[in-house]
Amino acid sequence: IAETAGDSVTSQQKSLKIGSTQEQIKSLVQEGRVEELRRRLCSRMTFGTAGLRAAMGAGFSLVNDLTVIQSTQGMYMYLAKCFPDLCSRGLVVGYDTRAEECSGCTSERLARLTAAVMLCKDVPVYLFSTYVPTPFVPYAVKKIGAAAGVMITASHNRKEDNGYKIYWQNGAQISSPHDKEILQCIKENLEPWAESWKEDLVESSPLRSDPLEDVCRWYMEELNTVCFHRYNSPLKFVHSSFHGVGHSYVQRAFQAFGFPPPIPVPEQMNPDPNFSTVSCPNPEEGESVLELSLRLAEREEAKIVLATDPDADRLAVAEQCGSWKVFTGNELAALLGWWMLFNWKETHPDPAESERMYMLATTVSSKILKALAQMEGFHFEETLPGFKWIGNRIHELTKTGKEVIFSFEESIGFLCGSMVLDKDGVSAAAVVAEMAAYLHTRNVTLNQQLQNIYETYGYHISRTSYVGCNDPPTVKRIFSHLRNFEEENVYPETCGGYSIAHIRDVTTGYDSSQPDKKSVLPMSKSSQMITFTFHNGIVATLRTSGTEPKIKYYTEFCAPPGKSDISNLEEELKKVTSALVEEFLEPERNNLIRRSV
C-alpha cells in the first residue's frame, strides 16, 4: 500500500523528483502510526463547497500528483460521456502559487499534470502560462466555450492545503449530480494511464494553448459593465494580495476603471507559498492579519485598504475613520448592494424593469438585500452556502431573461454583475474603489453610507465566527444531539432563555415553519446545517465548513426601518450568540478550538 499511495513510480517518471510522498508513507509505517496511515489511505477526497480540498502530502485522502492524476482521469471519463464534442471544446486549467517543499507538490505542477492527462487523450487544453485569479478560470470557460475548467487552489486555507476546483460548461462550479458522477468515474479509473505522467506534453503537444493574453484583455474590457462613473478622485488606496496572485490583476482592474493603481504592500505583493507575514492567509480574520496594510496606509495617508485573498476571489476592505474600521462581509455587501442598485436605477428609470432584476445571497448571509428588495421592488433569492449554488442560479435566471446585478456570501465573497459565475475579488476591488470615489465627492465615507443604508432599510447587525474541530465523529455527535435534544427527534425549544420559533434543518430537509415541514432550500445530506429563528427576530445558523475543519456560526438581528436603538439590539444578539456556542456546541466538553484571532 505504501508504494501505491506514494508516487506510484513508473518508467515515465525518470525526469521527475521521485519518492518524496512514498517516503512519507514508508516513514509512517516504520513509526507504527496506524491511525495516521488509516486517515491518509482509507478514504478519498470528496467534493465540498469549493471542490476537492485537503492537505498536500502522501495518501489517497490528500492532494498529490497521484490523486490529481486520478481525479483528472475520472473527470475525463465523465466529460467524454457528457460531451461528444469534448475533443473540439477542450478544458481550461489555471493554478495559484501554492507549494509544499517536503512533498514537492506545487499548484503549477498539479496543473501541468491535469493538462497532461487531457492532452494524452487528444483533448485541447487551455493552460494558463502563469498563476491567475480563480475567477479567470470560469470566465475563460464561458468565453472560450470550453466543456469545463479546473483551478488548482486552496484559496485562503492554511499553507499546507491545496485543492482541485471544477467548473462546468456554464462557468459555474459543479453541483449534483456532476460531483457524484465524477467521483464514481474517479473510483473506476484509479490506475494511472501510461501517458498520464507525461508532464512534458504541456510543451510538446499542439493541443495545448495559453489563454492568458486573450482572457486578460477580454476580462479587463468587460469590467466596463460594472464601471458606472470615471472619477478623477484624490482618494488613495492600499492593496494587499496576501502573498498570492492578485497584485498585477488588481492593478490592471484599477487602470481599466481609470484610477491610478493602488499602493501595494511590498512585503505581500509577490507570491510566497509560506504566507510568511501573516498568521493565516485569510483577510476575513480582520485587523490582526491586515496589520502591514493598515500601517502602510497610515504612512501613505491612504484612507482605504483593500485585501484580496491568495487566489483573489475574495475581498476585505478597511477604512480609516478615526480608527480603522474593517468591514464584515455582510456590511460590505450592504454597501455593494446599495451601489449596484443605485446605478441600476440611474440606467433603468422605468420601475417596471425591476421585475427582471435580481440579487442573490447564501442563506447564512445577512438579510439586508432582502430588505432592499422589499422596499425597492426587485427580486431577492437565497441559496445554500457556497458560490456554486449562486453561480448555477445566476445561469438559470439569465436563461429566462432575468438580470442578476449583485450576489454575495458573508465570508467576503462578492460578485458585481454576472460576467463571472463565481465570487471575484478583482472586480469587487475596483467597484469598491469607484463607490468610495463617488461617495467622496459627496463628502460621505463608506462607514457613513453604511449607516445611511441601515437607517433607510433597517439595521442588520450580525455576528459570524467559528470553532475548530479536527474530529469528524465529534461534529456528527454535536449535530445529532441537536436533533435529539431532550428526547428523540425533538429539537431545542430555547437557547439562553430565548424562545425558538422555527427550526430548519437542511441536512435532513426539515423546516418547522413550512406547512408540510419540508425545507424550501434543497436538502444537503453531505454537510451539517441547522437554522434557528427566535421569537425576538434573531436568526442563528450552525453549519460545518465545506473547506476547513470548522463549525461556523452565524447570528443576525434584522430590525425594521426606524428602529435605531442599536445598543440594545447588539446586547441581545451578543447574549444569543454566546448561548448558541456554549449550550449547543459546548466547546469545553467537545474539545473544540475557539477562534483565537
Coordinates of C-alpha atoms in Angstrom, one line a residue:
I1 CA 0.0 0.0 0.0
A2 CA 2.9 2.3 0.7
E3 CA 4.1 2.1 -2.9
T4 CA 0.6 2.7 -4.4
A5 CA -0.1 5.6 -2.1
G6 CA 3.2 7.3 -2.7
D7 CA 4.4 8.3 -6.1
S8 CA 3.3 5.1 -8.0
V9 CA 6.6 5.1 -9.8
T10 CA 6.6 4.2 -13.5
S11 CA 9.3 4.4 -16.2
Q12 CA 7.8 7.7 -17.4
Q13 CA 8.8 9.4 -14.2
K14 CA 12.6 9.3 -14.6
S15 CA 12.9 13.0 -15.1
L16 CA 10.7 13.8 -12.0
K17 CA 11.6 14.2 -8.4
I18 CA 10.6 10.7 -7.2
G19 CA 9.8 9.2 -3.9
S20 CA 9.1 12.1 -1.6
T21 CA 5.4 11.1 -0.9
Q22 CA 6.4 7.4 -1.0
E23 CA 9.0 8.2 1.7
Q24 CA 6.3 9.9 3.9
I25 CA 4.2 6.7 3.8
K26 CA 7.2 4.4 4.5
S27 CA 8.2 6.6 7.4
L28 CA 4.7 6.4 8.9
V29 CA 4.8 2.6 8.5
Q30 CA 8.2 2.4 10.3
E31 CA 7.0 4.6 13.1
G32 CA 3.9 2.4 13.5
R33 CA 1.5 5.4 13.2
V34 CA -1.5 3.3 12.3
E35 CA -4.2 6.0 12.8
E36 CA -2.4 8.5 10.6
L37 CA -2.0 5.8 7.9
R38 CA -5.7 4.9 8.2
R39 CA -6.6 8.6 7.8
R40 CA -4.4 9.0 4.7
L41 CA -5.1 5.7 3.0
C42 CA -8.6 4.5 3.9
S43 CA -10.6 7.3 2.4
R44 CA -10.6 9.6 -0.6
M45 CA -11.2 13.4 -1.0
T46 CA -14.9 14.3 -1.6
F47 CA -16.4 17.5 -3.1
G48 CA -17.2 20.3 -0.6
T49 CA -18.4 23.8 -1.3
A50 CA -15.3 24.5 -3.3
G51 CA -14.3 21.3 -5.0
L52 CA -11.8 18.8 -3.7
R53 CA -9.6 20.3 -0.9
A54 CA -7.1 18.7 1.5
A55 CA -3.6 18.9 2.8
M56 CA -0.7 18.3 0.3
G57 CA 1.1 15.1 1.0
A58 CA 1.1 11.3 0.6
G59 CA -2.1 9.3 0.7
F60 CA -5.4 8.9 -1.2
S61 CA -7.2 11.4 1.0
L62 CA -4.6 14.2 0.4
V63 CA -3.6 16.3 -2.6
N64 CA -0.6 15.0 -4.5
D65 CA 0.5 14.0 -8.0
L66 CA -1.3 10.7 -7.9
T67 CA -4.6 11.9 -6.6
V68 CA -4.7 14.8 -9.0
I69 CA -4.0 12.4 -11.9
Q70 CA -6.7 10.0 -10.7
S71 CA -9.2 12.9 -10.3
T72 CA -8.4 14.1 -13.9
Q73 CA -8.7 10.7 -15.3
G74 CA -12.2 10.3 -13.7
M75 CA -13.1 13.8 -14.9
Y76 CA -12.0 12.9 -18.5
M77 CA -14.2 9.8 -18.5
Y78 CA -17.2 11.8 -17.3
L79 CA -16.7 14.6 -19.7
A80 CA -16.3 12.2 -22.6
K81 CA -19.7 10.8 -21.7
C82 CA -21.3 14.2 -21.4
F83 CA -19.7 16.0 -24.4
P84 CA -19.4 14.2 -27.8
D85 CA -17.5 17.3 -28.9
L86 CA -15.0 17.3 -26.0
C87 CA -12.1 17.0 -28.4
S88 CA -13.0 20.2 -30.0
R89 CA -14.2 22.2 -27.0
G90 CA -11.4 21.4 -24.6
L91 CA -10.6 22.2 -20.9
V92 CA -9.4 25.3 -19.2
V93 CA -6.7 24.9 -16.5
G94 CA -5.4 27.5 -14.0
Y95 CA -3.4 27.5 -10.8
D96 CA -2.4 29.6 -7.9
T97 CA 1.0 29.9 -6.2
R98 CA 0.8 27.2 -3.5
A99 CA 3.7 24.8 -2.9
E100 CA 4.9 22.3 -0.3
E101 CA 8.6 21.6 -0.2
C102 CA 8.6 18.3 1.6
S103 CA 6.3 16.5 -0.9
G104 CA 7.5 18.5 -4.0
C105 CA 3.8 19.4 -4.6
T106 CA 3.1 22.8 -6.3
S107 CA -0.1 24.2 -7.8
E108 CA 1.8 24.7 -11.1
R109 CA 2.9 21.1 -11.3
L110 CA -0.5 19.8 -10.4
A111 CA -2.0 22.0 -13.2
R112 CA 0.5 20.6 -15.7
L113 CA -0.3 17.0 -14.7
T114 CA -4.0 17.9 -15.1
A115 CA -3.3 19.2 -18.6
A116 CA -1.2 16.1 -19.4
V117 CA -4.0 13.6 -18.7
M118 CA -6.3 15.5 -21.0
L119 CA -3.7 16.1 -23.7
C120 CA -2.8 12.4 -23.8
K121 CA -6.5 11.7 -24.7
D122 CA -6.4 14.4 -27.5
V123 CA -8.4 16.9 -25.6
P124 CA -7.3 20.5 -26.2
V125 CA -6.1 22.3 -23.0
Y126 CA -6.1 26.0 -22.4
L127 CA -3.4 26.0 -19.7
F128 CA -2.5 29.5 -18.3
S129 CA 1.2 30.1 -18.5
T130 CA 1.4 31.7 -15.1
Y131 CA -0.7 31.9 -11.9
V132 CA -4.1 33.6 -12.3
P133 CA -7.0 34.6 -10.0
T134 CA -9.5 31.8 -9.6
P135 CA -12.3 33.8 -11.3
F136 CA -10.3 33.8 -14.5
V137 CA -10.9 30.1 -15.0
P138 CA -14.7 30.2 -15.0
Y139 CA -14.6 33.4 -17.1
A140 CA -12.3 31.6 -19.6
V141 CA -14.6 28.6 -19.7
K142 CA -17.6 30.8 -20.8
K143 CA -15.6 33.0 -23.2
I144 CA -13.8 30.1 -24.9
G145 CA -16.8 27.7 -24.9
A146 CA -14.8 25.0 -23.2
A147 CA -16.5 21.9 -21.8
A148 CA -15.2 22.5 -18.3
G149 CA -12.4 24.1 -16.3
V150 CA -10.1 23.2 -13.4
M151 CA -8.5 25.6 -10.9
I152 CA -5.7 24.3 -8.7
T153 CA -6.1 26.3 -5.5
A154 CA -7.0 26.1 -1.8
S155 CA -7.9 29.8 -1.8
H156 CA -7.5 31.2 1.8
N157 CA -6.8 27.9 3.5
R158 CA -3.7 27.3 5.6
K159 CA -0.4 26.9 3.7
E160 CA -0.4 23.1 3.9
D161 CA -3.6 22.7 1.8
N162 CA -4.3 22.6 -1.9
G163 CA -7.4 21.9 -4.0
Y164 CA -9.0 20.9 -7.3
K165 CA -11.9 23.1 -8.2
I166 CA -14.1 22.1 -11.2
Y167 CA -16.3 24.4 -13.3
W168 CA -18.9 23.1 -15.8
Q169 CA -19.5 24.5 -19.3
N170 CA -21.8 27.2 -18.0
G171 CA -18.9 28.7 -16.0
A172 CA -20.3 27.8 -12.6
Q173 CA -18.8 25.3 -10.1
I174 CA -20.1 21.8 -10.5
S175 CA -23.0 20.7 -8.3
S176 CA -25.1 17.5 -8.1
P177 CA -25.3 15.1 -9.9
H178 CA -22.0 16.0 -11.7
D179 CA -19.9 15.8 -8.4
K180 CA -21.2 12.4 -7.5
E181 CA -20.8 11.1 -11.1
I182 CA -17.2 12.4 -11.3
L183 CA -16.3 10.8 -8.0
Q184 CA -17.7 7.5 -9.3
C185 CA -15.6 7.8 -12.5
I186 CA -12.5 8.6 -10.4
K187 CA -13.0 5.4 -8.4
E188 CA -13.3 3.4 -11.7
N189 CA -10.0 4.9 -13.1
L190 CA -7.6 4.8 -10.2
E191 CA -4.7 3.2 -12.1
P192 CA -2.7 5.9 -13.8
W193 CA -2.7 5.6 -17.5
A194 CA 0.8 5.2 -19.0
E195 CA 0.8 8.7 -20.5
S196 CA -0.8 10.5 -17.6
W197 CA 2.7 11.2 -16.1
K198 CA 3.9 12.9 -19.3
E199 CA 4.1 16.4 -18.0
D200 CA 6.2 17.5 -20.9
L201 CA 3.2 17.2 -23.2
V202 CA 2.4 20.7 -22.0
E203 CA 5.4 21.9 -24.0
S204 CA 5.2 19.4 -26.9
S205 CA 1.5 19.0 -27.7
P206 CA 0.0 21.2 -30.4
L207 CA -3.3 20.8 -28.5
R208 CA -2.0 23.0 -25.6
S209 CA -2.5 26.7 -25.8
D210 CA -2.1 29.6 -23.4
P211 CA -5.2 31.8 -23.0
L212 CA -3.6 34.3 -20.7
E213 CA -3.3 37.3 -23.0
D214 CA -6.8 36.9 -24.5
V215 CA -8.5 36.3 -21.2
C216 CA -6.8 39.2 -19.5
R217 CA -7.8 41.5 -22.4
W218 CA -11.4 40.3 -22.5
Y219 CA -11.8 40.5 -18.8
M220 CA -10.5 44.0 -18.4
E221 CA -12.6 45.2 -21.3
E222 CA -15.7 43.6 -19.8
L223 CA -15.1 45.3 -16.5
N224 CA -16.8 48.3 -18.1
T225 CA -20.1 46.6 -17.4
V226 CA -19.7 47.3 -13.7
C227 CA -17.9 50.7 -14.1
F228 CA -20.5 53.4 -14.0
H229 CA -18.5 56.7 -13.5
R230 CA -15.0 57.7 -14.1
Y231 CA -13.9 59.9 -11.3
N232 CA -10.6 61.7 -11.1
S233 CA -10.5 61.0 -7.3
P234 CA -7.9 62.2 -4.9
L235 CA -8.5 59.1 -2.7
K236 CA -5.5 56.8 -2.2
F237 CA -5.9 53.1 -1.8
V238 CA -3.6 50.4 -0.4
H239 CA -3.8 46.9 -1.7
S240 CA -2.5 43.6 -0.3
S241 CA -2.6 40.4 -2.3
F242 CA -1.7 38.3 0.8
H243 CA 1.3 36.7 -0.9
G244 CA -0.9 35.4 -3.7
V245 CA -1.9 36.1 -7.3
G246 CA -3.8 39.3 -7.0
H247 CA -1.2 42.1 -7.3
S248 CA -0.9 42.7 -11.0
Y249 CA -4.5 41.9 -11.8
V250 CA -6.0 44.4 -9.3
Q251 CA -3.5 47.0 -10.6
R252 CA -4.9 46.4 -14.2
A253 CA -8.5 46.5 -13.0
F254 CA -7.9 49.9 -11.4
Q255 CA -6.5 51.1 -14.6
A256 CA -9.5 49.7 -16.5
F257 CA -11.7 51.9 -14.3
G258 CA -9.5 55.0 -15.0
F259 CA -7.9 55.0 -11.5
P260 CA -4.2 55.1 -10.7
P261 CA -3.1 51.7 -9.4
P262 CA -3.4 51.1 -5.6
I263 CA -0.3 51.3 -3.4
P264 CA 0.9 47.7 -3.0
V265 CA 2.1 46.3 0.4
P266 CA 5.7 45.5 -0.7
E267 CA 6.1 42.6 1.8
Q268 CA 3.0 40.9 0.5
M269 CA 2.8 41.7 -3.2
N270 CA 4.9 38.8 -4.5
P271 CA 3.9 35.1 -4.2
D272 CA 5.1 33.3 -1.1
P273 CA 3.6 29.8 -0.5
N274 CA 4.6 30.1 3.2
F275 CA 2.5 33.3 3.7
S276 CA 5.3 34.4 5.9
T277 CA 4.0 37.8 7.1
V278 CA 0.5 36.6 8.2
S279 CA -0.7 34.2 10.9
C280 CA -3.1 32.8 8.4
P281 CA -3.7 33.8 4.7
N282 CA -7.4 34.8 5.2
P283 CA -8.1 38.6 5.1
E284 CA -11.5 37.8 6.7
E285 CA -9.7 37.4 10.0
G286 CA -9.6 41.2 10.3
E287 CA -7.2 43.8 11.7
S288 CA -4.7 41.3 13.1
V289 CA -3.8 39.9 9.6
L290 CA -4.2 43.4 7.9
E291 CA -1.5 44.9 10.1
L292 CA 1.1 45.6 7.4
S293 CA -1.6 47.1 5.1
L294 CA -3.0 49.4 7.8
R295 CA 0.4 50.7 8.8
L296 CA 1.4 51.4 5.2
A297 CA -1.9 53.2 4.6
E298 CA -1.2 55.4 7.7
R299 CA 2.2 56.3 6.3
E300 CA 0.9 57.0 2.8
E301 CA -2.2 58.8 4.2
A302 CA -4.5 56.4 2.3
K303 CA -8.0 56.2 3.7
I304 CA -9.0 52.8 2.3
V305 CA -7.3 49.3 2.4
L306 CA -8.3 46.6 0.0
A307 CA -7.0 43.0 0.6
T308 CA -7.6 40.1 -1.8
D309 CA -7.1 36.6 -0.5
P310 CA -4.3 34.4 -2.1
D311 CA -6.4 33.3 -5.1
A312 CA -8.1 36.8 -5.4
D313 CA -11.6 35.5 -5.4
R314 CA -12.5 37.3 -2.1
L315 CA -12.1 40.9 -0.8
A316 CA -11.6 42.5 2.6
V317 CA -12.0 46.3 3.0
A318 CA -10.9 48.6 5.8
E319 CA -11.5 52.4 6.1
Q320 CA -9.8 55.0 8.2
C321 CA -12.4 56.9 10.2
G322 CA -10.6 58.0 13.3
S323 CA -9.6 54.4 14.0
W324 CA -9.6 51.6 11.4
K325 CA -13.0 50.1 10.6
V326 CA -12.7 46.6 9.0
F327 CA -16.0 45.9 7.3
T328 CA -17.5 42.5 7.7
G329 CA -18.7 40.6 4.6
N330 CA -22.3 41.4 5.4
E331 CA -21.5 45.2 5.9
L332 CA -19.6 45.3 2.6
A333 CA -22.5 43.5 0.9
A334 CA -24.9 46.2 2.2
L335 CA -22.7 48.9 0.6
L336 CA -22.2 47.0 -2.7
G337 CA -25.8 46.0 -3.0
W338 CA -26.8 49.7 -2.5
W339 CA -24.2 50.8 -5.0
M340 CA -25.3 48.3 -7.7
L341 CA -29.0 49.2 -7.1
F342 CA -28.2 53.0 -7.2
N343 CA -26.6 52.6 -10.6
W344 CA -29.2 50.2 -11.9
K345 CA -31.9 52.8 -11.2
E346 CA -30.0 55.5 -13.0
T347 CA -29.9 53.5 -16.2
H348 CA -33.3 51.8 -15.8
P349 CA -35.7 54.6 -14.7
D350 CA -38.8 52.6 -15.5
P351 CA -39.8 50.9 -12.2
A352 CA -41.4 48.0 -14.3
E353 CA -37.8 46.9 -15.2
S354 CA -37.2 46.0 -11.6
E355 CA -39.4 42.9 -12.3
R356 CA -36.5 41.3 -14.1
M357 CA -33.7 42.3 -11.7
Y358 CA -32.4 40.0 -9.0
M359 CA -29.9 40.0 -6.2
L360 CA -28.7 36.7 -4.5
A361 CA -27.1 35.7 -1.3
T362 CA -26.4 32.5 0.6
T363 CA -28.8 31.6 3.4
V364 CA -26.2 32.2 6.1
S365 CA -25.5 35.7 4.9
S366 CA -27.2 38.9 6.0
K367 CA -30.8 39.5 5.0
I368 CA -30.0 43.2 4.1
L369 CA -30.5 42.5 0.4
K370 CA -34.0 41.1 1.2
A371 CA -34.8 44.4 3.0
L372 CA -33.6 46.4 -0.1
A373 CA -35.7 44.2 -2.4
Q374 CA -38.9 44.6 -0.3
M375 CA -38.6 48.3 -0.3
E376 CA -37.3 48.8 -3.9
G377 CA -39.4 46.2 -5.7
F378 CA -36.8 43.9 -7.2
H379 CA -36.3 40.2 -6.6
F380 CA -34.1 38.6 -3.9
E381 CA -33.3 34.9 -3.6
E382 CA -31.3 32.8 -1.1
T383 CA -29.3 29.7 -1.9
L384 CA -27.4 27.1 0.1
P385 CA -24.0 28.1 1.3
G386 CA -21.3 28.1 -1.3
F387 CA -20.9 30.2 -4.5
K388 CA -21.5 27.1 -6.6
W389 CA -25.2 27.5 -5.8
I390 CA -25.2 31.2 -6.6
G391 CA -23.4 30.6 -9.9
N392 CA -25.8 28.0 -11.1
R393 CA -28.8 30.0 -10.0
I394 CA -27.5 33.1 -12.0
H395 CA -27.1 30.8 -15.0
E396 CA -30.7 29.6 -14.7
L397 CA -32.1 33.1 -14.2
T398 CA -30.1 34.6 -17.1
K399 CA -31.6 31.9 -19.4
T400 CA -35.1 33.3 -18.7
G401 CA -34.1 36.9 -19.4
K402 CA -33.5 37.9 -15.8
E403 CA -30.5 40.0 -14.8
V404 CA -28.6 39.4 -11.6
I405 CA -26.7 42.6 -10.6
F406 CA -25.2 41.5 -7.3
S407 CA -24.6 38.4 -5.3
F408 CA -22.6 37.6 -2.2
E409 CA -21.7 35.3 0.7
E410 CA -20.9 36.6 4.1
S411 CA -17.3 35.2 4.0
I412 CA -16.2 38.3 1.9
G413 CA -17.2 36.7 -1.4
F414 CA -18.8 39.2 -3.8
L415 CA -19.9 39.2 -7.4
C416 CA -20.9 42.6 -9.0
G417 CA -22.8 41.9 -12.2
S418 CA -22.6 38.5 -13.7
M419 CA -19.6 38.4 -16.0
V420 CA -18.1 35.6 -13.9
L421 CA -20.3 33.0 -12.3
D422 CA -18.2 32.8 -9.1
K423 CA -17.0 35.3 -6.5
D424 CA -14.5 37.7 -7.8
G425 CA -12.2 39.8 -5.6
V426 CA -10.5 41.6 -8.6
S427 CA -13.7 43.2 -10.0
A428 CA -15.0 43.8 -6.5
A429 CA -11.9 45.8 -5.5
A430 CA -12.3 48.1 -8.5
V431 CA -16.1 48.5 -7.8
V432 CA -15.4 49.4 -4.1
A433 CA -12.8 52.0 -5.3
E434 CA -15.3 53.6 -7.6
M435 CA -18.1 53.6 -5.0
A436 CA -15.7 55.2 -2.4
A437 CA -14.6 57.8 -5.0
Y438 CA -18.3 58.7 -5.7
L439 CA -19.1 59.0 -2.0
H440 CA -16.0 61.1 -1.5
T441 CA -17.5 63.7 -4.0
R442 CA -20.5 63.9 -1.6
N443 CA -18.2 64.1 1.5
V444 CA -19.5 60.8 2.7
T445 CA -17.3 57.9 3.9
L446 CA -18.1 54.2 3.3
N447 CA -19.0 53.8 7.0
Q448 CA -21.3 56.8 7.0
Q449 CA -23.0 55.4 3.9
L450 CA -23.4 52.1 5.7
Q451 CA -25.3 53.9 8.5
N452 CA -27.4 55.7 5.9
I453 CA -28.4 52.3 4.4
Y454 CA -29.3 50.9 7.8
E455 CA -31.4 54.0 8.6
T456 CA -33.3 53.6 5.4
Y457 CA -33.7 49.8 5.2
G458 CA -33.4 48.8 8.8
Y459 CA -30.4 47.9 11.0
H460 CA -29.0 44.4 10.2
I461 CA -26.5 43.5 13.0
S462 CA -24.7 40.2 12.6
R463 CA -22.0 38.1 14.2
T464 CA -20.1 35.4 12.4
S465 CA -17.3 33.2 13.8
Y466 CA -16.3 29.6 14.2
V467 CA -14.8 26.9 16.4
G468 CA -12.3 24.4 15.1
C469 CA -12.9 20.6 15.2
N470 CA -10.5 18.1 13.7
D471 CA -12.6 15.1 14.7
P472 CA -15.5 14.3 12.3
P473 CA -17.2 11.9 14.9
T474 CA -17.4 14.8 17.3
V475 CA -19.1 17.1 14.7
K476 CA -21.6 14.3 13.9
R477 CA -22.3 13.9 17.6
I478 CA -22.9 17.6 18.2
F479 CA -25.5 17.9 15.4
S480 CA -27.1 14.6 16.3
H481 CA -27.6 15.9 19.9
L482 CA -29.4 19.0 18.5
R483 CA -31.8 16.7 16.6
N484 CA -32.4 14.7 19.7
F485 CA -32.1 17.4 22.3
E486 CA -34.1 16.2 25.3
E487 CA -35.7 13.3 23.6
E488 CA -35.5 11.5 20.2
N489 CA -36.4 13.6 17.2
V490 CA -37.0 16.7 19.3
Y491 CA -35.0 19.9 18.6
P492 CA -34.3 22.5 21.4
E493 CA -37.1 25.0 22.2
T494 CA -35.0 27.7 23.8
C495 CA -31.4 28.9 23.9
G496 CA -30.1 31.1 26.6
G497 CA -33.6 31.6 27.8
Y498 CA -34.7 32.9 24.4
S499 CA -37.6 31.1 22.8
I500 CA -37.1 29.5 19.4
A501 CA -40.0 30.0 16.9
H502 CA -38.8 27.8 14.0
I503 CA -36.1 25.4 13.1
R504 CA -34.8 24.5 9.6
D505 CA -32.5 21.5 9.2
V506 CA -31.2 21.5 5.6
T507 CA -29.3 18.3 6.3
T508 CA -32.5 16.3 6.8
G509 CA -34.8 18.5 4.7
Y510 CA -36.9 19.6 7.8
D511 CA -38.4 23.0 8.3
S512 CA -40.9 23.6 11.1
S513 CA -42.1 26.9 9.5
Q514 CA -43.5 25.2 6.4
P515 CA -47.0 23.7 6.3
D516 CA -45.5 20.4 5.0
K517 CA -42.5 20.6 7.3
K518 CA -40.2 20.4 4.3
S519 CA -37.3 22.8 3.7
V520 CA -37.7 25.1 0.6
L521 CA -33.9 25.0 0.2
P522 CA -32.7 21.7 -1.3
M523 CA -31.8 19.0 1.2
S524 CA -28.0 18.7 1.6
K525 CA -27.1 15.4 3.3
S526 CA -23.3 15.8 2.7
S527 CA -23.0 18.7 5.2
Q528 CA -24.5 19.7 8.5
M529 CA -26.6 22.9 8.8
I530 CA -29.4 23.8 11.3
T531 CA -31.0 27.3 11.4
F532 CA -32.9 28.6 14.5
T533 CA -35.3 31.5 14.1
F534 CA -36.1 33.1 17.5
H535 CA -39.3 34.9 18.6
N536 CA -37.3 38.1 19.1
G537 CA -36.4 38.1 15.4
I538 CA -32.8 36.8 15.7
V539 CA -31.8 34.2 13.1
A540 CA -28.9 31.8 14.0
T541 CA -27.3 29.1 12.0
L542 CA -24.8 26.4 12.8
R543 CA -23.0 24.7 9.9
T544 CA -19.9 22.7 9.0
S545 CA -17.4 24.4 6.7
G546 CA -17.1 23.0 3.3
T547 CA -13.4 23.8 3.0
E548 CA -11.9 23.6 6.5
P549 CA -12.3 21.6 9.8
K550 CA -14.6 24.2 11.4
I551 CA -18.1 24.5 12.7
K552 CA -19.3 28.0 11.7
Y553 CA -22.0 30.0 13.5
Y554 CA -23.9 33.0 12.2
T555 CA -26.4 35.2 14.0
E556 CA -28.3 38.3 12.8
F557 CA -30.8 40.7 14.2
C558 CA -32.9 42.3 11.4
A559 CA -34.6 45.4 12.7
P560 CA -37.4 47.2 10.8
P561 CA -36.7 50.7 9.4
G562 CA -36.9 53.4 12.0
K563 CA -35.7 51.2 14.9
S564 CA -32.4 52.8 15.8
D565 CA -31.6 51.7 19.4
I566 CA -28.6 49.7 18.3
S567 CA -27.0 49.2 21.7
N568 CA -30.0 47.1 22.9
L569 CA -30.0 45.1 19.6
E570 CA -26.3 44.4 19.9
E571 CA -26.6 43.3 23.5
E572 CA -29.4 40.9 22.8
L573 CA -27.5 39.5 19.8
K574 CA -24.4 39.0 21.9
K575 CA -26.3 37.1 24.5
V576 CA -28.0 34.7 22.0
T577 CA -24.7 34.2 20.1
S578 CA -22.9 33.3 23.4
A579 CA -25.6 30.9 24.4
L580 CA -25.7 29.3 21.0
V581 CA -22.0 28.5 21.3
E582 CA -22.0 27.4 25.0
E583 CA -25.3 25.4 25.1
F584 CA -25.4 23.9 21.6
L585 CA -21.7 23.5 20.7
E586 CA -20.3 23.0 24.2
P587 CA -16.7 23.8 23.3
E588 CA -15.0 22.5 26.5
R589 CA -16.9 19.2 26.6
N590 CA -16.3 18.6 22.9
N591 CA -12.7 19.8 22.9
L592 CA -13.4 22.4 20.3
I593 CA -10.8 25.0 19.4
R594 CA -12.1 28.6 20.0
R595 CA -11.2 31.2 17.4
S596 CA -8.0 32.9 18.7
V597 CA -7.6 35.7 16.1

